[in-house]
Short mmCIF file of C-alpha atoms and ligand atoms in Angstrom, two decimals:
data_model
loop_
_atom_site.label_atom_id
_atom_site.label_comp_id
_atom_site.label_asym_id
_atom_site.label_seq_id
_atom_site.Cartn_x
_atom_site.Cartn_y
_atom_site.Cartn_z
CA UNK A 153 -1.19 8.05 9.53
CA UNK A 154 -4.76 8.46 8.50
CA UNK A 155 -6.98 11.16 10.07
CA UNK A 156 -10.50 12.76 10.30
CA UNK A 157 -11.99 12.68 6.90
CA UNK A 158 -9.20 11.75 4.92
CA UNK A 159 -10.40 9.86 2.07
CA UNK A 160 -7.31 10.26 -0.11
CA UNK A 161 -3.96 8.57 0.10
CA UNK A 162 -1.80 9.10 2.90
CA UNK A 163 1.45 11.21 2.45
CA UNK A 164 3.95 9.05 1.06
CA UNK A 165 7.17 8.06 3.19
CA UNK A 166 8.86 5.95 0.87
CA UNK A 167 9.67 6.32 -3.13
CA UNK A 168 7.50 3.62 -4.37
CA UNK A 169 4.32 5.08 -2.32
CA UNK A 170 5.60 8.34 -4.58
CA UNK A 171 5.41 6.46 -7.45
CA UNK A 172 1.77 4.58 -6.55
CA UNK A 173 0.02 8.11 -5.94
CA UNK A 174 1.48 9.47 -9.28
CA UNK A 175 -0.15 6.24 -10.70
CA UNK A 176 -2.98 6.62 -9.17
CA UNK A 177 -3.41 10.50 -10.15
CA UNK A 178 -2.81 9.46 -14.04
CA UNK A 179 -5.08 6.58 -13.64
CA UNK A 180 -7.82 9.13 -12.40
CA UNK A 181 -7.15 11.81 -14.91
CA UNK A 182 -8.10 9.52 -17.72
CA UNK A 183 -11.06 7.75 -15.80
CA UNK A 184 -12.31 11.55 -15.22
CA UNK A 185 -11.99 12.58 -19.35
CA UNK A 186 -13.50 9.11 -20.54
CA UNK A 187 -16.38 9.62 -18.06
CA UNK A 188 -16.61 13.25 -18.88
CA UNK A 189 -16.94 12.39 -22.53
CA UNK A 190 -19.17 9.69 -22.36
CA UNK A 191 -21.33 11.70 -20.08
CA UNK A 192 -21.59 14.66 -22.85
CA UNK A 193 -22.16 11.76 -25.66
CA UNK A 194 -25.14 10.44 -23.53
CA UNK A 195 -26.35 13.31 -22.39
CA UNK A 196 -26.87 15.14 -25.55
CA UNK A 197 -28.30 11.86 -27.28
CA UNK A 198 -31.63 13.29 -25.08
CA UNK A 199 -31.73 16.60 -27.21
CA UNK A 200 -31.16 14.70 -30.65
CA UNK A 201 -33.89 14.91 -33.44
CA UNK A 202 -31.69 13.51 -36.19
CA UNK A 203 -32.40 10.75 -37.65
CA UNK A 204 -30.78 8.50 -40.40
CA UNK A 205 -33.21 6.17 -42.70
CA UNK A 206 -30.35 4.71 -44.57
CA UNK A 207 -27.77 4.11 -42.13
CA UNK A 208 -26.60 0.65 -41.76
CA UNK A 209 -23.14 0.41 -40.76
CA UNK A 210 -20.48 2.97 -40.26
CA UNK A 211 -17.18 1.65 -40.80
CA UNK A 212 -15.08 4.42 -40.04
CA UNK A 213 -16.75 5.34 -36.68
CA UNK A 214 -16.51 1.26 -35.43
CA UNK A 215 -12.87 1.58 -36.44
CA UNK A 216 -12.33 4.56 -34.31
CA UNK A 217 -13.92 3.74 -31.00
CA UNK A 218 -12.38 0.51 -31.33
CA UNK A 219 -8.58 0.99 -31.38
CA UNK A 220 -9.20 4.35 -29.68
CA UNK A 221 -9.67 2.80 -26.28
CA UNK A 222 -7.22 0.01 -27.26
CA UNK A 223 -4.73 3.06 -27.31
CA UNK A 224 -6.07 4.80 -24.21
CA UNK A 225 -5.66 1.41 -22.27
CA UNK A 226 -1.93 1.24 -23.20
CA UNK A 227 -1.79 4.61 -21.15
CA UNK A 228 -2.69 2.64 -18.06
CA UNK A 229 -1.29 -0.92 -18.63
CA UNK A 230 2.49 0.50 -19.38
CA UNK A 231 2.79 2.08 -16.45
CA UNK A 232 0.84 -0.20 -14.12
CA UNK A 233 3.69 -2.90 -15.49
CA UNK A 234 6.49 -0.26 -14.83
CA UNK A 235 5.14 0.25 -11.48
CA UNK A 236 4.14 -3.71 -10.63
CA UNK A 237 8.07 -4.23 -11.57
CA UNK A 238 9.70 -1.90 -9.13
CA UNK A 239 7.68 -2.97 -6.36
CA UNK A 240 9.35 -6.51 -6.28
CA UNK A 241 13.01 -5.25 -7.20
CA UNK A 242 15.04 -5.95 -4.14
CA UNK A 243 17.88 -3.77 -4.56
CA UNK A 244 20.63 -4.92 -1.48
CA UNK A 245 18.75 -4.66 1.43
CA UNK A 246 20.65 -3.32 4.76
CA UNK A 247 18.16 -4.71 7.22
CA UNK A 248 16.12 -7.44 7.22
CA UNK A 249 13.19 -7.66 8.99
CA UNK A 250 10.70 -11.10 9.76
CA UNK A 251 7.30 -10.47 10.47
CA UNK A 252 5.05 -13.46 11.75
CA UNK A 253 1.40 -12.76 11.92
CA UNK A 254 -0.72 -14.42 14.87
CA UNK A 255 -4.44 -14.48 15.86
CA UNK A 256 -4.40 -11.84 16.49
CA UNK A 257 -0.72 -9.69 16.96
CA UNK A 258 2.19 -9.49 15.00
CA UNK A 259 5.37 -10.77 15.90
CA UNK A 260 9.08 -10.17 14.63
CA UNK A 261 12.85 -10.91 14.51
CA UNK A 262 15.48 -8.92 13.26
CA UNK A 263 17.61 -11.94 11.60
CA UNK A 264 20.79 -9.75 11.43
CA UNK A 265 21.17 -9.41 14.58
CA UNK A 266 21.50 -12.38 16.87
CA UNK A 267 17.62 -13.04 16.07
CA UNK A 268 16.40 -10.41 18.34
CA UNK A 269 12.74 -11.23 18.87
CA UNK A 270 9.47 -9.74 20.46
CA UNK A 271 5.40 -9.49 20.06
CA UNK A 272 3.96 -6.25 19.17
CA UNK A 273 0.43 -6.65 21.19
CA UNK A 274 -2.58 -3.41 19.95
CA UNK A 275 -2.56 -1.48 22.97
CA UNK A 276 -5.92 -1.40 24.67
CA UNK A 277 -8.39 1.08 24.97
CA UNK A 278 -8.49 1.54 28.60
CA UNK A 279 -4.79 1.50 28.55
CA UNK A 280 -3.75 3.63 26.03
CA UNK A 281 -1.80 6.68 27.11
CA UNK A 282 -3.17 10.07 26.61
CA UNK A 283 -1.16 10.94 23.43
CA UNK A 284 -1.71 7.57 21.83
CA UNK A 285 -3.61 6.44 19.21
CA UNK A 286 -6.64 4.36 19.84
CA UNK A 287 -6.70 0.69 17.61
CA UNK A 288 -3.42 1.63 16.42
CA UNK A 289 -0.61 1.86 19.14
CA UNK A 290 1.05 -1.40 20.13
CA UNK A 291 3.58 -2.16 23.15
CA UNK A 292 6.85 -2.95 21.15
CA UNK A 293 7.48 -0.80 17.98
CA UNK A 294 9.74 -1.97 15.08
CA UNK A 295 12.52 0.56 15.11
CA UNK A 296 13.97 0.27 11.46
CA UNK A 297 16.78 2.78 9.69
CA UNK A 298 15.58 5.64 7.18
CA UNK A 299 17.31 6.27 4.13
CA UNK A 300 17.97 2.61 3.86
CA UNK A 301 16.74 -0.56 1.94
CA UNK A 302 14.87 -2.39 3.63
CA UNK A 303 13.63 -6.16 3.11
CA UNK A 304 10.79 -7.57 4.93
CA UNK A 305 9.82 -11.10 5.04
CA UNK A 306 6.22 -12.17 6.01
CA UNK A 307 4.49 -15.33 7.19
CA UNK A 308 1.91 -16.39 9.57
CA UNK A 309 1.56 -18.78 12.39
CA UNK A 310 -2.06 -19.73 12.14
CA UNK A 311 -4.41 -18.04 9.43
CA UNK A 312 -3.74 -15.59 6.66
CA UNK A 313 -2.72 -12.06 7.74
CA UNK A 314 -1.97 -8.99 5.53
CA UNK A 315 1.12 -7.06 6.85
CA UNK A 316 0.14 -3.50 4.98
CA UNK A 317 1.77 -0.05 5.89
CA UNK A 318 -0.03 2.72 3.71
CA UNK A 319 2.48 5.29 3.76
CA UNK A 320 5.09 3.13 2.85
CA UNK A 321 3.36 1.38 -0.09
CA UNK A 322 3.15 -1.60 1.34
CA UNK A 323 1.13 -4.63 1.59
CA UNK A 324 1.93 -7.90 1.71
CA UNK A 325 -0.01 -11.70 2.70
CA UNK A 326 1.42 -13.38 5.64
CA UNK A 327 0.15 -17.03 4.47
CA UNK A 328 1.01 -20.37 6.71
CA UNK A 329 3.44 -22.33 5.39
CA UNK A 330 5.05 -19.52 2.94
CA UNK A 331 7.32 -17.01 3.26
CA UNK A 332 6.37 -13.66 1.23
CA UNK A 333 9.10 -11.22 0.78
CA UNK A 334 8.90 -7.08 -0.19
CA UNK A 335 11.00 -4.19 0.07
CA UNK A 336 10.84 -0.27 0.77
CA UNK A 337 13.03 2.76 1.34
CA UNK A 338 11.62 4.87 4.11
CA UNK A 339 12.91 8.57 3.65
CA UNK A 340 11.77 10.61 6.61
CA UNK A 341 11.93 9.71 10.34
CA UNK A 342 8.73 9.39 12.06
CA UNK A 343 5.80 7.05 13.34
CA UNK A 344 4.45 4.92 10.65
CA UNK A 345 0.56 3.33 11.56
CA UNK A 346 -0.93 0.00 9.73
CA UNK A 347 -3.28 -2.31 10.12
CA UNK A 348 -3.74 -5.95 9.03
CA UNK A 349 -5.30 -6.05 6.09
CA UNK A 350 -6.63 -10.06 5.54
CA UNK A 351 -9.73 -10.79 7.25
CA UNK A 352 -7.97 -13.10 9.82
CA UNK A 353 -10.86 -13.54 12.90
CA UNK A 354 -12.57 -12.14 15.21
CA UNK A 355 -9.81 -9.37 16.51
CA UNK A 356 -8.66 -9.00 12.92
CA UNK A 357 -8.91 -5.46 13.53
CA UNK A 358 -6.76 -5.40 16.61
CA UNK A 359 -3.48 -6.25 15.53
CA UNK A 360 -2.34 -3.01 14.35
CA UNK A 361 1.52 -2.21 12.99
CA UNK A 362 4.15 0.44 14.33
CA UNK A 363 7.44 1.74 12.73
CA UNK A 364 9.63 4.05 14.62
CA UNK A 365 11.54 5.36 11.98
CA UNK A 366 14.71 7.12 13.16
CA UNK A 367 18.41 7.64 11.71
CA UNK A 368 20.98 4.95 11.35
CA UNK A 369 22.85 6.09 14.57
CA UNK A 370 20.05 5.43 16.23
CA UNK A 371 18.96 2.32 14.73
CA UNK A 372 22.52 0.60 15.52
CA UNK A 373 22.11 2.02 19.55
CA UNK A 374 18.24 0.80 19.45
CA UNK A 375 19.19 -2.74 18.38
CA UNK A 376 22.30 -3.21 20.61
CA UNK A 377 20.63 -1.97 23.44
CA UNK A 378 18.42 -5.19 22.60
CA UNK A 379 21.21 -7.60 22.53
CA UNK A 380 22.58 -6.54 25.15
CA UNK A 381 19.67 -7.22 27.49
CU1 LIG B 58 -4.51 -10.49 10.93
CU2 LIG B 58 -6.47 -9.50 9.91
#
């Protein structure tokens, strides 16, 4: 989860969220020597006494800055395509999980098995235990399995909600009358802390999301523990 002053990404807990911060690095790296350049170009142009009486038109110069950042935009665009591809490759999910937004909590059924279904209600602030996290903690957790694929399907109930997990890469639109599907691979166990992320009402930013993400073992004693009661 996010912290004091942390302006970055969070740590990633799934392979695409990997992927997404390497993007994001290469992304920056270029952004950083374009502005650095055209910083220096601009810059100097303040110190420059030259000047040309006869010059008219370069050809060679318009040729190079104009397939030069033609090139340089490849360097993003390729792997921003390589990237927008894996995110939507569902690759045989194990668990599926249904996740139905609501002004204003989330609320979700685990369709492989027997439908078990609960809310997941924000915990509130004069409530919240002493260890918990304030805006962020709900009632009911989704327990899911690490080190397995995972599909998630997302709707809403009333107004457009964002189901988005940071460290986990994901964000997807909950939308009325659709159902939105996305996948991830969570490979450590552990608490993993979103928010919605669509601008849904007035306690928009009280409908926070939990994943208790333990080992498979515990997963299959978790969720028959549910069916059984
Ligand atoms: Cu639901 Cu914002």
């Amino acid at each position: 989860m996010s912290t004091w002053a942390n302006l970055g990404l969070q740590d990633s807990a799934s392979p695409l969220m990997e992927q997404l911060i390497f993007f994001h690095d290469h992304a920056l790296l270029i952004l950083v020597m374009i502005t650095v350049l055209v910083g220096y170009l601009m810059f100097m142009l303040f110190f420059n006494n030259y000047i040309n009486r006869f010059l008219l038109h370069g050809q060679l110069i318009e040729m190079i800055w104009t397939i030069l950042p033609a090139i340089i935009l490849l360097f993003i665009a390729f792997p921003s395509l390589r990237l927008l591809y894996l995110l939507d490759e569902i690759n045989e999910p194990s668990v599926t999980l249904k996740s139905i937004g609501h002004q204003w909590y989330w609320s979700y059924e685990y369709s492989d098995f027997n439908n078990v279904e609960f809310d997941s209600y924000m915990i509130p602030t004069n409530e919240i235990a002493n260890d918990g996290f304030r805006l962020l903690d709900v009632d009911n957790r989704i327990v899911l399995p690490m080190n397995s694929q995972i599909r998630i399907l997302v709707t809403a109930a009333d107004v457009i909600h964002s189901w988005t997990i940071p460290a986990l890469g994901v964000k997807v639109d909950g939308t009325p009358g659709r159902l939105n599907q996305t996948n991830f691979f969570i490979n450590r166990p552990g608490l993993f802390y979103g928010q919605c992320s669509e601008i849904c009402g007035a306690n928009h930013s009280f409908m926070p999301i939990v994943i208790e993400s333990v080992p498979v073992n515990y997963f299959i004693k978790s969720i028959s523990n549910n069916l059984n009661s």
